[in-house]
Coordinates of C-alpha atoms and ligand atoms in Angstrom, one line a residue:
M231 CA 14.9 -18.4 -52.6
N232 CA 17.8 -17.3 -54.7
L233 CA 20.1 -15.0 -52.7
A234 CA 22.9 -15.2 -55.3
R235 CA 20.9 -12.6 -57.3
F236 CA 21.8 -9.9 -54.7
P237 CA 25.3 -8.3 -54.7
R238 CA 27.1 -9.3 -51.5
R239 CA 30.5 -8.6 -49.9
R240 CA 31.9 -11.5 -47.8
Y241 CA 33.1 -10.7 -44.3
T242 CA 33.0 -14.2 -42.8
P243 CA 34.9 -17.2 -44.2
G244 CA 32.3 -20.0 -44.4
F245 CA 29.6 -20.8 -41.9
T246 CA 29.5 -19.9 -38.2
P247 CA 29.5 -23.0 -35.9
L248 CA 26.3 -24.7 -35.0
E249 CA 27.1 -26.5 -31.7
P250 CA 25.3 -28.4 -28.9
L251 CA 25.4 -26.9 -25.4
P252 CA 25.4 -30.1 -23.3
R253 CA 26.4 -28.5 -20.1
L254 CA 23.7 -25.8 -20.3
S255 CA 21.2 -28.5 -21.3
A256 CA 22.1 -30.5 -18.2
A257 CA 22.1 -27.5 -15.9
L258 CA 18.5 -26.6 -17.0
G259 CA 17.4 -30.3 -17.1
G260 CA 15.2 -29.5 -20.0
P261 CA 15.4 -29.6 -23.8
D262 CA 18.5 -30.3 -25.9
I263 CA 19.9 -26.8 -26.4
W264 CA 22.1 -25.8 -29.4
I265 CA 23.7 -22.5 -30.3
K266 CA 24.3 -20.8 -33.6
R267 CA 27.6 -18.9 -33.0
D268 CA 26.9 -15.6 -34.9
D269 CA 29.0 -14.0 -32.2
L270 CA 31.9 -15.4 -34.3
L271 CA 31.0 -13.7 -37.6
G272 CA 33.7 -11.6 -39.3
L273 CA 34.5 -7.9 -38.9
A274 CA 35.8 -6.5 -35.6
A275 CA 34.4 -8.7 -32.8
G276 CA 31.6 -10.1 -34.9
G277 CA 27.9 -10.2 -34.2
N278 CA 24.7 -10.2 -36.2
K279 CA 25.1 -6.8 -38.0
T280 CA 27.9 -8.3 -40.1
R281 CA 25.4 -10.4 -42.1
K282 CA 23.3 -7.4 -42.9
L283 CA 26.3 -5.3 -43.8
E284 CA 27.4 -7.9 -46.4
F285 CA 24.3 -6.8 -48.5
L286 CA 24.1 -3.2 -47.4
V287 CA 27.8 -2.3 -48.1
A288 CA 27.6 -4.2 -51.5
D289 CA 24.8 -1.8 -52.4
A290 CA 26.7 1.2 -51.1
L291 CA 29.7 0.3 -53.3
A292 CA 27.5 -0.4 -56.3
R293 CA 26.2 3.2 -55.9
G294 CA 29.7 4.7 -55.7
A295 CA 29.4 5.7 -52.1
D296 CA 32.6 6.8 -50.3
T297 CA 31.0 7.5 -46.8
L298 CA 28.7 5.3 -44.7
I299 CA 26.3 7.0 -42.3
T300 CA 24.4 5.2 -39.6
V301 CA 22.8 5.6 -36.2
G302 CA 22.8 3.6 -33.0
A303 CA 22.6 3.8 -29.2
P304 CA 25.7 4.3 -27.0
Q305 CA 27.7 1.0 -27.1
S306 CA 26.0 0.2 -30.4
N307 CA 27.3 -3.0 -32.0
H308 CA 25.8 -1.9 -35.3
C309 CA 27.8 1.3 -35.3
R310 CA 31.0 -0.6 -34.4
L311 CA 30.5 -3.1 -37.2
T312 CA 29.4 -0.5 -39.8
L313 CA 32.6 1.4 -39.0
A314 CA 34.6 -1.9 -39.3
A315 CA 33.1 -2.6 -42.7
A316 CA 33.9 1.0 -43.8
A317 CA 37.5 0.6 -42.6
K318 CA 37.8 -2.7 -44.5
E319 CA 36.4 -1.3 -47.7
G320 CA 38.4 2.0 -47.5
L321 CA 35.2 4.1 -46.9
K322 CA 34.6 6.8 -44.4
C323 CA 32.0 6.3 -41.7
R324 CA 30.0 8.9 -39.7
L325 CA 28.0 7.9 -36.7
I326 CA 25.0 9.4 -34.9
I327 CA 24.5 8.2 -31.4
E328 CA 20.9 8.2 -30.1
E329 CA 21.2 8.7 -26.3
R330 CA 18.2 6.5 -25.4
V331 CA 19.1 6.7 -21.7
P332 CA 19.9 10.4 -20.9
G333 CA 23.6 10.9 -20.0
S334 CA 24.6 7.4 -21.0
Y335 CA 27.1 8.3 -23.8
A336 CA 30.6 8.8 -22.6
A337 CA 33.3 9.2 -25.3
D338 CA 35.9 7.7 -23.0
A339 CA 33.8 4.6 -22.1
L340 CA 35.3 1.2 -22.8
G341 CA 33.5 -1.4 -24.9
N342 CA 32.2 -0.3 -28.3
N343 CA 32.8 3.4 -27.7
L344 CA 36.5 2.8 -27.4
L345 CA 36.4 1.0 -30.8
F346 CA 34.6 3.9 -32.5
D347 CA 37.8 5.9 -31.8
L348 CA 40.2 3.1 -32.5
M349 CA 38.7 2.4 -36.0
G350 CA 38.8 6.0 -37.0
V351 CA 35.2 7.3 -37.1
A352 CA 35.1 10.3 -39.4
A353 CA 32.5 12.2 -37.4
L354 CA 30.4 11.3 -34.4
R355 CA 27.6 13.3 -32.7
V356 CA 25.1 12.6 -30.0
V357 CA 21.3 13.3 -30.3
P358 CA 18.7 12.8 -27.6
L359 CA 16.0 10.1 -27.6
G360 CA 13.1 11.3 -29.8
A361 CA 15.3 13.0 -32.4
D362 CA 14.2 12.4 -36.0
L363 CA 17.0 10.0 -36.8
A364 CA 16.3 9.9 -40.6
A365 CA 16.5 13.7 -40.7
E366 CA 19.7 13.7 -38.6
M367 CA 21.4 11.3 -40.9
E368 CA 20.3 13.3 -43.9
K369 CA 22.0 16.4 -42.3
D370 CA 25.3 14.4 -42.3
A371 CA 24.6 13.2 -45.9
A372 CA 24.1 16.8 -47.0
E373 CA 27.5 17.8 -45.4
V374 CA 29.2 14.9 -47.2
R375 CA 27.6 15.9 -50.6
A376 CA 28.6 19.6 -50.0
A377 CA 32.2 18.4 -49.6
G378 CA 32.0 16.5 -52.9
G379 CA 31.5 13.1 -51.4
T380 CA 28.9 10.4 -52.0
P381 CA 27.1 9.3 -48.8
Y382 CA 25.2 6.1 -48.2
V383 CA 22.7 6.1 -45.3
I384 CA 22.1 2.8 -43.4
V385 CA 19.0 2.7 -41.3
G386 CA 19.4 1.9 -37.5
G387 CA 20.4 -1.7 -37.0
G388 CA 20.7 -2.2 -40.8
S389 CA 17.1 -3.3 -40.5
N390 CA 15.6 -2.8 -43.9
P391 CA 14.7 -5.6 -46.4
L392 CA 18.2 -5.5 -48.0
G393 CA 19.9 -5.9 -44.6
A394 CA 17.4 -8.6 -43.5
L395 CA 18.6 -10.7 -46.5
G396 CA 21.6 -11.4 -44.3
Y397 CA 19.3 -13.4 -42.0
A398 CA 17.4 -15.1 -44.8
A399 CA 20.9 -16.3 -45.7
C400 CA 21.4 -17.4 -42.1
A401 CA 18.2 -19.4 -42.3
A402 CA 19.6 -21.3 -45.3
E403 CA 22.9 -21.8 -43.5
I404 CA 21.1 -23.2 -40.4
M405 CA 19.0 -25.6 -42.6
A406 CA 22.2 -26.8 -44.4
Q407 CA 24.0 -27.4 -41.1
S408 CA 20.9 -29.0 -39.5
F409 CA 20.8 -31.5 -42.3
D410 CA 24.5 -32.0 -42.3
Q411 CA 24.7 -32.5 -38.6
G412 CA 21.6 -34.6 -38.4
V413 CA 19.7 -32.4 -35.9
A414 CA 16.1 -31.3 -36.6
F415 CA 15.2 -28.2 -34.5
D416 CA 11.7 -27.7 -33.0
R417 CA 12.2 -24.0 -32.3
I418 CA 14.7 -21.1 -32.7
I419 CA 15.1 -18.4 -30.1
V420 CA 16.5 -15.0 -31.0
A421 CA 16.8 -11.5 -29.6
S422 CA 14.4 -9.0 -31.3
G423 CA 15.5 -5.4 -31.5
S424 CA 15.4 -3.3 -34.7
A425 CA 13.8 -6.5 -36.1
G426 CA 16.0 -7.2 -39.1
T427 CA 17.5 -10.4 -37.6
H428 CA 14.1 -11.8 -36.5
S429 CA 12.4 -10.7 -39.8
G430 CA 15.1 -12.0 -42.1
L431 CA 15.3 -15.3 -40.3
L432 CA 11.6 -15.8 -40.5
A433 CA 11.3 -14.8 -44.1
G434 CA 14.1 -17.3 -44.9
L435 CA 12.6 -20.1 -42.9
V436 CA 9.2 -19.6 -44.6
A437 CA 10.8 -19.4 -48.0
L438 CA 12.5 -22.7 -47.3
N439 CA 9.3 -24.2 -45.9
A440 CA 11.3 -25.2 -42.8
G441 CA 8.4 -25.4 -40.5
I442 CA 10.5 -24.2 -37.5
P443 CA 8.8 -21.6 -35.3
V444 CA 10.9 -18.6 -34.2
T445 CA 10.4 -17.1 -30.7
G446 CA 11.7 -13.5 -30.5
I447 CA 12.7 -12.1 -27.1
N448 CA 12.3 -8.3 -27.1
V449 CA 15.0 -6.0 -25.8
R450 CA 13.1 -2.7 -26.0
R451 CA 9.5 -2.7 -27.3
P452 CA 6.1 -4.0 -26.0
R453 CA 4.9 -7.2 -27.6
A454 CA 2.3 -5.9 -30.0
E455 CA 4.4 -3.1 -31.3
Q456 CA 7.4 -5.4 -31.9
E457 CA 5.3 -8.1 -33.6
G458 CA 4.0 -5.4 -36.0
N459 CA 7.5 -4.3 -36.8
V460 CA 8.8 -7.8 -37.3
H461 CA 5.8 -8.8 -39.5
R462 CA 6.0 -5.7 -41.7
L463 CA 9.7 -6.2 -42.3
A464 CA 9.4 -9.9 -42.8
V465 CA 6.7 -9.3 -45.5
A466 CA 8.9 -6.7 -47.2
T467 CA 11.9 -9.0 -47.1
A468 CA 9.9 -11.8 -48.6
E469 CA 8.7 -9.4 -51.3
L470 CA 12.3 -8.6 -52.2
L471 CA 13.1 -12.3 -52.3
G472 CA 10.1 -13.1 -54.3
T473 CA 9.0 -15.8 -51.7
P474 CA 5.8 -16.4 -49.8
A475 CA 5.0 -13.8 -47.1
P476 CA 5.2 -14.9 -43.4
A477 CA 1.8 -14.8 -41.7
A478 CA 1.2 -12.5 -38.8
S479 CA 0.6 -15.6 -36.7
D480 CA 4.2 -16.7 -37.4
V481 CA 5.5 -13.7 -35.5
V482 CA 6.0 -14.1 -31.7
C483 CA 7.8 -11.4 -29.7
L484 CA 7.8 -11.9 -25.9
A485 CA 8.4 -8.8 -23.9
D486 CA 8.8 -10.3 -20.5
W487 CA 12.6 -9.9 -20.2
V488 CA 13.1 -6.3 -21.3
G489 CA 13.1 -5.2 -17.6
P490 CA 13.1 -1.5 -16.9
G491 CA 14.1 -0.6 -20.4
Y492 CA 16.5 -0.9 -23.4
S493 CA 20.1 -1.7 -22.2
L494 CA 19.2 -1.5 -18.5
P495 CA 20.4 -4.6 -16.6
T496 CA 18.0 -7.1 -15.0
P497 CA 18.8 -9.9 -12.5
E498 CA 17.7 -12.5 -15.1
M499 CA 20.1 -11.1 -17.7
V500 CA 23.0 -11.2 -15.1
E501 CA 22.2 -14.8 -14.3
A502 CA 22.1 -15.8 -18.0
V503 CA 25.4 -14.0 -18.8
R504 CA 27.0 -15.7 -15.8
M505 CA 25.6 -19.1 -16.5
L506 CA 26.7 -19.2 -20.2
A507 CA 30.1 -18.0 -19.2
A508 CA 30.5 -20.5 -16.4
V509 CA 29.0 -23.6 -17.9
E510 CA 29.9 -23.3 -21.6
G511 CA 32.7 -20.6 -21.7
I512 CA 30.5 -18.5 -24.1
L513 CA 30.2 -14.7 -23.6
L514 CA 26.8 -13.2 -24.1
D515 CA 26.1 -9.4 -23.9
P516 CA 24.1 -7.4 -21.4
V517 CA 21.7 -5.7 -23.9
Y518 CA 20.6 -8.4 -26.3
S519 CA 21.8 -11.9 -26.1
G520 CA 21.9 -11.9 -22.3
K521 CA 18.2 -10.9 -22.2
A522 CA 17.3 -13.4 -25.0
M523 CA 19.0 -16.2 -23.0
A524 CA 17.2 -15.1 -19.8
G525 CA 14.0 -15.6 -21.8
L526 CA 15.1 -19.1 -23.0
I527 CA 16.0 -20.1 -19.4
A528 CA 12.7 -18.9 -18.0
L529 CA 10.7 -20.6 -20.8
V530 CA 12.5 -23.9 -20.0
R531 CA 12.0 -23.5 -16.3
D532 CA 8.3 -22.6 -16.7
G533 CA 7.8 -25.7 -18.9
A534 CA 6.7 -23.5 -21.8
I535 CA 9.5 -25.3 -23.7
K536 CA 9.2 -29.0 -23.3
A537 CA 12.0 -31.3 -22.2
G538 CA 11.9 -33.3 -25.5
E539 CA 12.5 -30.3 -27.7
K540 CA 15.5 -29.5 -29.8
L541 CA 16.1 -25.8 -29.3
L542 CA 18.4 -23.5 -31.2
F543 CA 19.6 -20.3 -29.6
L544 CA 20.8 -17.7 -32.1
H545 CA 23.8 -15.9 -30.5
T546 CA 23.7 -12.5 -32.0
G547 CA 27.0 -11.3 -30.5
G548 CA 27.7 -8.1 -28.6
S549 CA 30.3 -9.2 -26.1
P550 CA 32.4 -6.0 -26.5
S551 CA 29.9 -4.2 -24.3
L552 CA 30.4 -6.6 -21.4
S553 CA 33.5 -4.6 -20.4
H554 CA 31.3 -1.6 -20.0
C555 CA 28.3 -3.2 -18.3
D556 CA 27.0 -3.4 -14.7
L557 CA 26.7 -7.0 -13.7
S558 CA 26.3 -6.0 -10.0
V559 CA 22.5 -6.3 -10.2
S560 CA 21.5 -9.2 -8.0
A561 CA 21.9 -12.5 -9.9
T562 CA 19.0 -13.9 -7.9
P563 CA 16.1 -13.6 -10.4
S564 CA 12.5 -13.2 -9.7
Y565 CA 10.7 -14.4 -12.8
S566 CA 7.7 -12.7 -14.1
P567 CA 5.2 -15.2 -15.4
V568 CA 5.2 -15.7 -19.1
S569 CA 2.4 -13.5 -20.4
S570 CA 0.8 -13.7 -23.8
Ligands
PLP105 C1 21.4 -5.4 -32.9 C2 21.6 -6.6 -32.1 C3 20.5 -7.5 -31.9 C4 19.2 -7.3 -32.4 O1 19.1 -7.5 -33.7 P1 18.0 -6.7 -34.6 O2 18.2 -7.1 -36.0 O3 18.3 -5.2 -34.3 O4 16.7 -7.0 -34.1 C5 20.8 -8.6 -31.1 N1 22.0 -8.8 -30.6 C6 23.0 -8.0 -30.7 C7 24.3 -8.3 -30.1 C8 22.9 -6.8 -31.5 O5 23.9 -6.0 -31.6

């Protein structure tokens, strides 16, 4: 795998920390749990989209773009970070907000929505769930062109093969740190949404012949649908890299912690967010990393993850939306059994 062949902007100085979580490990009485702190990536408030944007924005600049256009849900971390990258590069940024939960977008909300305004979004409009997002972004692109500009459209979550290279790079970073710090992981757990993070990580680990399984924890979609999405994108990413394609059997996306739906709170998420904050001083988020950590906690408690394992949790960020979220849902979880 030779990532240096691909143009890249740098938004994070060096590697993000790879740290043990001794107090969480003790609290759960199970495996030795470590964390990859991608919540500390560069650009405003960090998070996983920063790695994807390093490759996507480099491509936009190479094509002479002056305006980035993308789409996300209300409180989208991806929209916040695309806007931050645009500000840093002196580009304009237009956002389309897909209202996945009707009535959930409020322009005056705190969290990421506040940051859209603060970082000077050039245009923002809201479309309902089910809108043709590619067509909506193309409408904005046409407007930019009509005004003499050069648009660059970034797919939701930055999850195409070019964006997923950011997580192939993260796989290489984890392997270097794992060797340097003398810790060999048995498994990596990550939130699985628009699939670029999970797919890129998997493509990178397979390219490096790491032999470390990845367990995705879904935040929106049913298991089979998400596994199909992740596998397709992982294969396309490997093709771009010129490396061996991940097998369908390498893709695991557990859907047991989505709860009532995307972005809707669950007692298990609330418990996970509170536990990480209280025992390790680490802030998760309610939509992604909180549900992924809820999955990790349940898999440990259920014995699906053995006490002797070395487990790496990939923290994908998102804490800005904590200030906007409802943590009042009972923190006494009732676990659903781990289904296959
Ligand atoms: C977007 C996002 C994810 C999911 O990553 P995908 O690449 O979309 O699967 C996880 N955590 C946070 C905080 C995110 O913003």
